[in-house]
CSV table of C-alpha atoms and ligand atoms in Angstrom, one decimal:
chain,number,residue,atom,x,y,z
A,19,MET,CA,-33.3,71.6,20.5
A,20,ILE,CA,-29.8,71.9,19.8
A,21,PRO,CA,-27.8,69.5,19.7
A,22,VAL,CA,-23.8,69.0,19.3
A,23,THR,CA,-23.8,69.0,16.0
A,24,LYS,CA,-25.5,69.0,12.3
A,25,PRO,CA,-24.9,68.1,9.7
A,26,PHE,CA,-24.6,70.1,7.1
A,27,LEU,CA,-26.6,70.5,3.8
A,28,PRO,CA,-26.6,72.0,0.9
A,29,ASP,CA,-30.0,73.4,-1.4
A,30,SER,CA,-31.2,69.8,-2.2
A,31,LYS,CA,-31.3,71.4,-6.4
A,32,GLU,CA,-27.6,71.4,-6.0
A,33,TYR,CA,-28.0,67.5,-4.8
A,34,GLU,CA,-30.4,66.9,-7.7
A,35,THR,CA,-28.3,68.2,-10.4
A,36,TYR,CA,-26.2,65.2,-9.5
A,37,LEU,CA,-28.5,63.1,-9.5
A,38,GLU,CA,-30.2,63.3,-13.1
A,39,GLY,CA,-25.3,62.6,-14.6
A,40,ILE,CA,-26.2,59.6,-12.1
A,41,TRP,CA,-29.8,58.7,-14.1
A,42,GLN,CA,-28.1,58.6,-17.4
A,43,ARG,CA,-24.9,56.9,-17.3
A,44,ASN,CA,-27.0,54.3,-14.4
A,45,TRP,CA,-23.1,53.7,-13.3
A,46,LEU,CA,-23.6,54.1,-9.4
A,47,THR,CA,-20.6,52.3,-7.2
A,48,ASN,CA,-17.7,51.3,-8.2
A,49,ASN,CA,-14.7,54.3,-8.3
A,50,GLY,CA,-17.7,55.9,-10.7
A,51,PRO,CA,-16.9,59.8,-12.5
A,52,LEU,CA,-18.0,61.6,-9.3
A,53,VAL,CA,-15.9,59.5,-7.2
A,54,ASN,CA,-12.7,60.8,-9.3
A,55,GLU,CA,-13.9,63.8,-9.5
A,56,LEU,CA,-14.6,64.3,-5.9
A,57,GLU,CA,-10.6,63.2,-5.8
A,58,ILE,CA,-9.8,65.4,-8.1
A,59,GLN,CA,-11.1,69.0,-6.6
A,60,LEU,CA,-10.0,67.3,-2.7
A,61,LYS,CA,-6.5,67.0,-4.3
A,62,GLU,CA,-6.8,70.7,-5.8
A,63,TYR,CA,-8.6,71.9,-2.6
A,64,LEU,CA,-5.8,70.3,0.0
A,65,TYR,CA,-3.0,71.1,-1.9
A,66,ILE,CA,-2.1,67.2,-2.3
A,67,ARG,CA,-0.9,64.5,-3.7
A,68,HIS,CA,-2.2,61.0,-3.2
A,69,LEU,CA,-5.2,61.0,-1.6
A,70,LEU,CA,-8.7,57.7,-1.9
A,71,PHE,CA,-12.4,58.3,-0.9
A,72,VAL,CA,-12.8,55.5,0.7
A,73,THR,CA,-16.9,53.9,3.2
A,74,ASN,CA,-15.3,55.7,5.9
A,75,GLY,CA,-12.9,56.9,8.6
A,76,THR,CA,-12.7,54.0,10.4
A,77,ILE,CA,-11.5,51.7,7.3
A,78,ALA,CA,-9.0,54.5,6.0
A,79,ILE,CA,-7.3,53.3,9.7
A,80,GLN,CA,-7.4,49.5,8.7
A,81,LEU,CA,-6.6,49.8,5.4
A,82,ALA,CA,-3.3,52.7,6.6
A,83,ILE,CA,-2.5,49.4,9.3
A,84,LYS,CA,-2.9,47.3,6.7
A,85,ALA,CA,-1.0,48.5,3.6
A,86,LEU,CA,2.1,49.4,6.2
A,87,GLY,CA,1.8,46.0,6.9
A,88,LEU,CA,2.1,46.5,10.9
A,89,LYS,CA,2.8,43.7,12.5
A,90,GLY,CA,3.1,44.1,16.9
A,91,GLN,CA,2.7,46.7,19.3
A,92,ILE,CA,0.5,50.1,18.3
A,93,ILE,CA,2.0,53.2,20.5
A,94,THR,CA,-1.5,55.3,20.4
A,95,THR,CA,-3.9,57.7,22.2
A,96,PRO,CA,-6.7,57.3,24.8
A,97,PHE,CA,-7.6,60.5,24.1
A,98,SER,CA,-10.2,59.6,20.5
A,99,TYR,CA,-12.9,57.6,19.7
A,100,VAL,CA,-12.6,54.1,19.8
A,101,ALA,CA,-11.9,53.6,16.3
A,102,THR,CA,-8.6,54.7,17.2
A,103,THR,CA,-8.0,51.5,19.1
A,104,SER,CA,-10.5,49.4,18.0
A,105,SER,CA,-9.1,49.8,14.9
A,106,ILE,CA,-5.6,48.4,16.1
A,107,VAL,CA,-7.3,45.1,17.3
A,108,TRP,CA,-9.3,44.7,14.4
A,109,GLU,CA,-6.0,44.5,12.8
A,110,GLY,CA,-5.1,41.5,14.8
A,111,CYS,CA,-2.4,43.9,16.4
A,112,GLU,CA,-2.3,45.5,20.6
A,113,PRO,CA,-2.9,48.6,21.4
A,114,VAL,CA,0.0,50.8,23.6
A,115,PHE,CA,-1.5,53.3,25.7
A,116,VAL,CA,0.6,56.7,26.6
A,117,ASP,CA,-1.7,58.9,28.1
A,118,ILE,CA,-1.7,62.8,26.5
A,119,ASP,CA,-0.8,66.2,27.2
A,120,PRO,CA,-3.7,68.0,29.8
A,121,LYS,CA,-3.3,71.5,27.8
A,122,THR,CA,-3.4,69.9,24.2
A,123,LEU,CA,-5.3,66.7,24.5
A,124,ASN,CA,-2.8,65.3,22.0
A,125,ILE,CA,-0.6,61.8,23.2
A,126,ASP,CA,2.5,63.4,24.8
A,127,VAL,CA,5.6,62.7,22.8
A,128,SER,CA,7.5,63.3,26.2
A,129,GLN,CA,6.3,60.1,27.3
A,130,ILE,CA,6.3,57.7,23.6
A,131,GLU,CA,10.6,57.2,23.9
A,132,GLN,CA,9.5,55.0,26.9
A,133,ALA,CA,6.8,53.0,26.1
A,134,ILE,CA,8.5,51.5,22.5
A,135,THR,CA,10.1,47.8,22.8
A,136,PRO,CA,11.0,45.1,20.3
A,137,ASP,CA,7.6,44.8,19.4
A,138,THR,CA,6.5,48.9,18.5
A,139,SER,CA,5.7,49.0,15.0
A,140,ALA,CA,4.0,51.9,14.1
A,141,ILE,CA,2.6,54.9,16.0
A,142,LEU,CA,-1.0,55.7,15.7
A,143,ALA,CA,-1.9,59.7,16.7
A,144,THR,CA,-4.9,61.4,17.1
A,145,HIS,CA,-5.0,65.3,15.7
A,146,VAL,CA,-7.8,66.1,18.7
A,147,PHE,CA,-10.7,67.7,17.7
A,148,GLY,CA,-8.5,69.0,14.9
A,149,ASN,CA,-5.6,70.7,17.0
A,150,THR,CA,-2.7,69.2,15.7
A,151,CYS,CA,-0.6,66.5,17.0
A,152,ASP,CA,3.5,67.6,17.8
A,153,ILE,CA,4.1,66.1,14.1
A,154,ASP,CA,7.2,67.0,14.0
A,155,ALA,CA,8.8,65.4,17.2
A,156,ILE,CA,6.7,62.6,16.8
A,157,ASP,CA,7.9,62.0,13.1
A,158,ALA,CA,11.5,62.6,14.5
A,159,LEU,CA,11.2,60.3,16.6
A,160,ALA,CA,9.1,57.5,14.7
A,161,LYS,CA,12.5,58.2,12.5
A,162,LYS,CA,15.4,57.2,15.4
A,163,HIS,CA,13.2,53.8,16.1
A,164,ASN,CA,12.2,52.8,12.5
A,165,LEU,CA,8.7,53.1,13.9
A,166,LYS,CA,5.9,54.3,10.9
A,167,VAL,CA,3.5,56.8,11.8
A,168,ILE,CA,0.0,56.6,11.0
A,169,TYR,CA,-2.3,59.8,11.9
A,170,ASP,CA,-6.3,60.4,12.5
A,171,ALA,CA,-7.0,62.8,11.4
A,172,ALA,CA,-10.6,62.3,11.3
A,173,HIS,CA,-11.4,65.7,12.8
A,174,CYS,CA,-8.5,68.2,10.2
A,175,PHE,CA,-10.6,69.0,8.1
A,176,GLY,CA,-9.4,72.6,6.6
A,177,THR,CA,-6.5,72.2,9.1
A,178,THR,CA,-3.0,73.2,8.6
A,179,TYR,CA,0.6,72.3,9.8
A,180,LYS,CA,3.4,74.6,9.1
A,181,GLY,CA,0.7,75.9,6.8
A,182,LYS,CA,0.7,72.8,4.7
A,183,SER,CA,-3.0,70.4,5.2
A,184,ALA,CA,-2.9,68.3,8.5
A,185,PHE,CA,-3.9,64.9,5.8
A,186,GLN,CA,0.0,65.5,4.5
A,187,TYR,CA,1.7,64.4,7.2
A,188,GLY,CA,2.5,60.9,8.4
A,189,ASP,CA,3.5,57.1,6.4
A,190,VAL,CA,-0.8,57.4,5.9
A,191,SER,CA,-3.1,59.6,7.0
A,192,THR,CA,-6.9,59.4,7.7
A,193,THR,CA,-9.8,61.5,7.5
A,194,SER,CA,-13.5,60.8,8.0
A,195,PHE,CA,-16.1,62.3,6.3
A,196,HIS,CA,-18.9,61.5,8.3
A,197,SER,CA,-22.0,64.1,8.8
A,198,THR,CA,-21.1,65.1,11.7
A,199,LYS,CA,-17.7,65.7,10.7
A,200,LEU,CA,-16.3,69.4,9.0
A,201,PHE,CA,-16.7,68.3,5.9
A,202,HIS,CA,-19.0,65.5,4.3
A,203,SER,CA,-19.8,63.1,2.1
A,204,ILE,CA,-22.9,61.3,4.4
A,205,GLU,CA,-20.8,58.3,4.9
A,206,GLY,CA,-17.4,58.3,3.8
A,207,GLY,CA,-13.6,59.2,4.7
A,208,ALA,CA,-9.9,59.1,2.5
A,209,VAL,CA,-6.7,58.2,2.9
A,210,PHE,CA,-3.5,60.2,2.2
A,211,THR,CA,0.3,59.2,1.9
A,212,PRO,CA,3.4,61.1,-0.1
A,213,SER,CA,4.5,57.4,-1.4
A,214,ALA,CA,2.9,56.8,-4.4
A,215,ASP,CA,4.1,53.2,-3.8
A,216,ILE,CA,1.6,53.2,-0.1
A,217,LEU,CA,-0.6,54.8,-2.6
A,218,LYS,CA,-1.1,51.5,-5.5
A,219,ARG,CA,-1.0,49.1,-2.7
A,220,LEU,CA,-4.5,51.1,-0.7
A,221,ALA,CA,-6.0,51.3,-4.5
A,222,TYR,CA,-5.8,48.0,-4.2
A,223,MET,CA,-6.7,46.7,-0.8
A,224,ARG,CA,-10.1,49.5,-1.7
A,225,ASN,CA,-11.3,47.2,-4.2
A,226,PHE,CA,-10.9,43.5,-3.1
A,227,GLY,CA,-6.7,44.0,-5.3
A,228,HIS,CA,-8.8,43.5,-8.1
A,229,ASP,CA,-6.4,43.8,-10.6
A,230,GLY,CA,-7.9,43.8,-14.0
A,231,PRO,CA,-11.4,41.9,-14.1
A,232,ASP,CA,-10.3,38.3,-13.3
A,233,LYS,CA,-6.4,39.1,-11.2
A,234,PHE,CA,-5.9,40.1,-7.7
A,235,ASN,CA,-2.4,42.2,-6.6
A,236,GLY,CA,-2.6,41.0,-2.8
A,237,VAL,CA,-5.5,40.7,0.4
A,238,GLY,CA,-8.0,43.8,-0.3
A,239,ILE,CA,-11.6,44.2,1.2
A,240,ASN,CA,-14.5,46.5,0.1
A,241,ALA,CA,-13.7,49.7,0.4
A,242,LYS,CA,-15.2,52.1,-2.1
A,243,ASN,CA,-17.7,54.9,-2.0
A,244,SER,CA,-20.8,56.0,-4.2
A,245,GLU,CA,-21.6,58.0,-6.7
A,246,PHE,CA,-24.0,58.8,-4.5
A,247,HIS,CA,-22.1,60.3,-1.6
A,248,ALA,CA,-19.4,61.7,-4.2
A,249,ALA,CA,-22.1,63.4,-4.5
A,250,MET,CA,-22.2,64.7,-1.6
A,251,GLY,CA,-18.9,65.6,-0.6
A,252,LEU,CA,-18.9,67.4,-4.3
A,253,CYS,CA,-22.1,69.7,-3.2
A,254,ASN,CA,-20.7,70.5,0.1
A,255,LEU,CA,-16.8,71.0,-0.6
A,256,LYS,CA,-18.9,74.4,-2.9
A,257,HIS,CA,-19.4,75.3,0.9
A,258,ILE,CA,-16.5,74.4,2.6
A,259,GLU,CA,-14.7,78.2,3.0
A,260,SER,CA,-18.3,79.5,4.1
A,261,ILE,CA,-18.4,76.4,6.9
A,262,LEU,CA,-14.5,77.2,8.2
A,263,LYS,CA,-15.5,80.9,8.4
A,264,SER,CA,-18.4,80.5,11.0
A,265,ARG,CA,-17.5,77.7,12.7
A,266,LYS,CA,-14.4,80.1,13.9
A,267,GLU,CA,-16.6,83.1,14.1
A,268,GLN,CA,-18.8,81.1,15.5
A,269,SER,CA,-16.4,79.4,18.6
A,270,LEU,CA,-14.9,84.0,18.9
A,271,ILE,CA,-18.7,84.2,20.3
A,272,TYR,CA,-18.6,81.7,23.1
A,273,ASN,CA,-15.1,82.5,24.3
A,274,ASP,CA,-16.2,85.9,24.4
A,275,LEU,CA,-19.3,85.3,26.3
A,276,LEU,CA,-17.9,82.2,28.3
A,277,GLN,CA,-15.6,84.3,29.3
A,278,ASP,CA,-15.9,84.2,33.8
A,279,LEU,CA,-16.9,80.9,33.0
A,280,GLU,CA,-13.9,78.6,34.9
A,281,ILE,CA,-12.3,76.4,32.9
A,282,GLN,CA,-9.7,75.7,30.1
A,283,HIS,CA,-9.2,75.5,26.6
A,284,MET,CA,-7.2,73.9,25.3
A,285,GLU,CA,-4.6,74.8,23.9
A,286,ILE,CA,-3.8,74.9,19.8
A,287,GLN,CA,0.2,73.0,19.4
A,288,LYS,CA,2.7,75.4,17.8
A,289,GLY,CA,2.9,75.3,13.8
A,290,CYS,CA,-1.0,74.2,13.5
A,291,GLY,CA,-3.7,76.4,11.7
A,292,PHE,CA,-6.6,75.2,13.3
A,293,ASN,CA,-10.2,74.7,11.9
A,294,TYR,CA,-12.5,75.3,15.0
A,295,ALA,CA,-14.1,72.4,14.2
A,296,TYR,CA,-15.0,71.5,18.0
A,297,TYR,CA,-15.9,73.4,20.9
A,298,PRO,CA,-14.7,72.2,24.2
A,299,VAL,CA,-14.9,73.4,27.1
A,300,ILE,CA,-12.4,71.7,30.2
A,301,PHE,CA,-13.8,72.3,33.7
A,302,HIS,CA,-12.4,71.5,37.4
A,303,ASP,CA,-14.1,68.7,38.0
A,304,GLU,CA,-16.4,65.9,37.0
A,305,ALA,CA,-19.4,67.1,39.4
A,306,MET,CA,-19.0,71.0,37.7
A,307,ALA,CA,-19.0,69.3,34.0
A,308,LEU,CA,-22.0,67.0,35.1
A,309,LYS,CA,-23.7,70.2,36.3
A,310,CYS,CA,-23.3,72.1,33.5
A,311,LYS,CA,-24.2,69.3,31.3
A,312,LYS,CA,-27.9,69.0,32.4
A,313,ALA,CA,-28.8,72.1,33.4
A,314,LEU,CA,-28.2,72.3,29.6
A,315,GLU,CA,-30.4,69.3,29.4
A,316,ALA,CA,-32.8,71.3,30.3
A,317,PHE,CA,-33.2,73.2,28.0
A,318,GLU,CA,-33.2,70.8,25.7
A,319,ILE,CA,-29.6,71.9,25.1
A,320,PHE,CA,-27.5,68.9,24.5
A,321,PRO,CA,-24.0,68.6,24.5
A,322,ARG,CA,-21.3,65.8,24.8
A,323,ARG,CA,-18.5,64.6,26.7
A,324,TYR,CA,-16.3,63.9,24.2
A,325,PHE,CA,-14.1,61.7,24.4
A,326,TYR,CA,-15.2,59.7,27.5
A,327,PRO,CA,-15.0,57.1,28.7
A,328,SER,CA,-11.1,57.3,28.2
A,329,LEU,CA,-9.6,54.7,25.4
A,330,SER,CA,-7.5,52.8,27.5
A,331,SER,CA,-10.8,52.1,30.1
A,332,LEU,CA,-12.0,49.7,27.1
A,333,ASP,CA,-12.5,45.7,28.4
A,334,TYR,CA,-10.8,44.1,24.7
A,335,VAL,CA,-7.8,45.7,25.8
A,336,LYS,CA,-4.8,45.6,28.3
A,337,PRO,CA,-4.6,48.2,31.4
A,338,TYR,CA,-2.3,51.2,30.8
A,339,ALA,CA,-2.2,54.2,33.5
A,340,THR,CA,-3.7,57.2,31.4
A,341,PRO,CA,-4.4,59.8,34.5
A,342,VAL,CA,-4.3,63.0,32.2
A,343,SER,CA,-6.1,61.0,30.2
A,344,ASP,CA,-8.8,59.8,32.5
A,345,ASP,CA,-8.8,63.0,34.2
A,346,VAL,CA,-9.4,64.9,31.5
A,347,SER,CA,-12.2,63.5,29.9
A,348,LYS,CA,-14.0,63.0,32.6
A,349,ARG,CA,-14.2,66.6,32.9
A,350,ILE,CA,-14.8,67.8,29.7
A,351,LEU,CA,-17.8,69.0,27.2
A,352,CYS,CA,-17.9,69.7,23.8
A,353,LEU,CA,-20.7,72.7,23.4
A,354,PRO,CA,-22.9,72.6,20.1
A,355,LEU,CA,-21.4,74.3,16.8
A,356,TYR,CA,-22.7,73.9,13.7
A,357,HIS,CA,-23.1,76.2,10.5
A,358,THR,CA,-26.5,77.2,11.3
A,359,LEU,CA,-25.8,77.3,15.5
A,360,SER,CA,-27.0,81.1,15.9
A,361,GLN,CA,-26.0,84.1,17.8
A,362,GLU,CA,-29.1,84.4,20.6
A,363,GLU,CA,-28.8,80.4,21.3
A,364,GLN,CA,-24.8,81.0,21.7
A,365,LYS,CA,-26.5,83.5,24.5
A,366,MET,CA,-28.3,81.1,25.6
A,367,ILE,CA,-26.4,78.4,26.1
A,368,ALA,CA,-24.3,80.7,27.8
A,369,ARG,CA,-25.9,82.3,30.0
A,370,ILE,CA,-26.7,78.3,31.1
A,371,LEU,CA,-23.6,77.2,32.0
A,372,LEU,CA,-22.5,80.9,34.1
A,373,ARG,CA,-25.6,80.2,35.9
A,374,ALA,CA,-25.3,77.3,36.8
A,375,GLN,CA,-21.7,77.9,37.7
A,376,LYS,CA,-22.8,80.1,39.9
A,377,TYR,CA,-25.3,78.9,42.0
B,28,PLP,C1,-15.0,60.4,13.8
B,28,PLP,C2,-14.4,59.6,13.7
B,28,PLP,C3,-14.2,58.2,13.3
B,28,PLP,C4,-14.7,56.7,12.1
B,28,PLP,O1,-14.4,57.8,10.8
B,28,PLP,P1,-16.4,57.3,11.2
B,28,PLP,O2,-16.1,57.7,8.7
B,28,PLP,O3,-17.2,58.0,11.5
B,28,PLP,O4,-16.0,55.7,10.6
B,28,PLP,C5,-11.6,57.9,13.2
B,28,PLP,N1,-11.5,58.6,14.6
B,28,PLP,C6,-12.3,59.8,15.4
B,28,PLP,C7,-11.1,60.8,16.1
B,28,PLP,C8,-13.2,60.2,14.5
B,28,PLP,O5,-13.5,61.4,15.3
């Protein structure tokens, strides 16, 4: 069986060395030493000043919306994982969908301005598949209209924009360290912000608003992560260069093997140093995408319709016309891509796809 992705696992011995320390200290959660150590190592690795390790990438978005005090409408993309939209609704705001660019698959910046109303408080954009948005253009628009910017950078571990970590941009960037992501801590995520004030607010919010044992600073929630999750993050961070390298090599192999397949690739945004987190392919039409999916499934190979359906079709949002996102989401598949995927398996996948398209 070849799934669309497999979590990276370090040698179990590496994880066990951290477990001994946890047992010695008897300190399992509540921002313990391993959480602290992971935050320090991530800051060093990413060259980033402020970040907080949290429970998952969804609560990271919710914290960002709350910490920025967003109200009313938030302009967002219909082509993302459902958590991007559901977090907006969960926080009592209204998602306003702006269609995507058919080449980069990210929010189409040229259509943002016409969607801004007096009720708009922010732009929440996803860097889809690890390919950054046109960050400069979005930031300039936000400045002009006095809007906050949140980037859902769940796919962006290892991605850069203009030479710096993609996490560094926006009023807040969020990411996910879920097992299926390129870098993971089983479950987990992080919030990033250049502002020391926003960081402080996020830190209170992560821990119920606690300001000492019997004092509170504002409303909070429980977004803390455990020592066990931090330990997995620390193990995996030691392997990150090899994970990034193999993703790139496998992607280039796919490029080579699939040259004769009639597909369109996502265009990488100018200024973006791509992390090769996913391998999306866009077919000519939905019928061909489904035919190829079925052909692979007959060999126990499971690509994923990612992202499908377009989020503007959710039944708890106001309907918006997003024809490009609707169309692309029907024609796109993410092919299997993970650390241990072999060249032989990639060749088999390519053979099946080419045959399915021909006959
Ligand atoms: C995975 C993902 C999330 C949610 O992260 P979790 O850690 O699973 O909560 C949010 N947005 C995008 C784009 C994602 O891919």
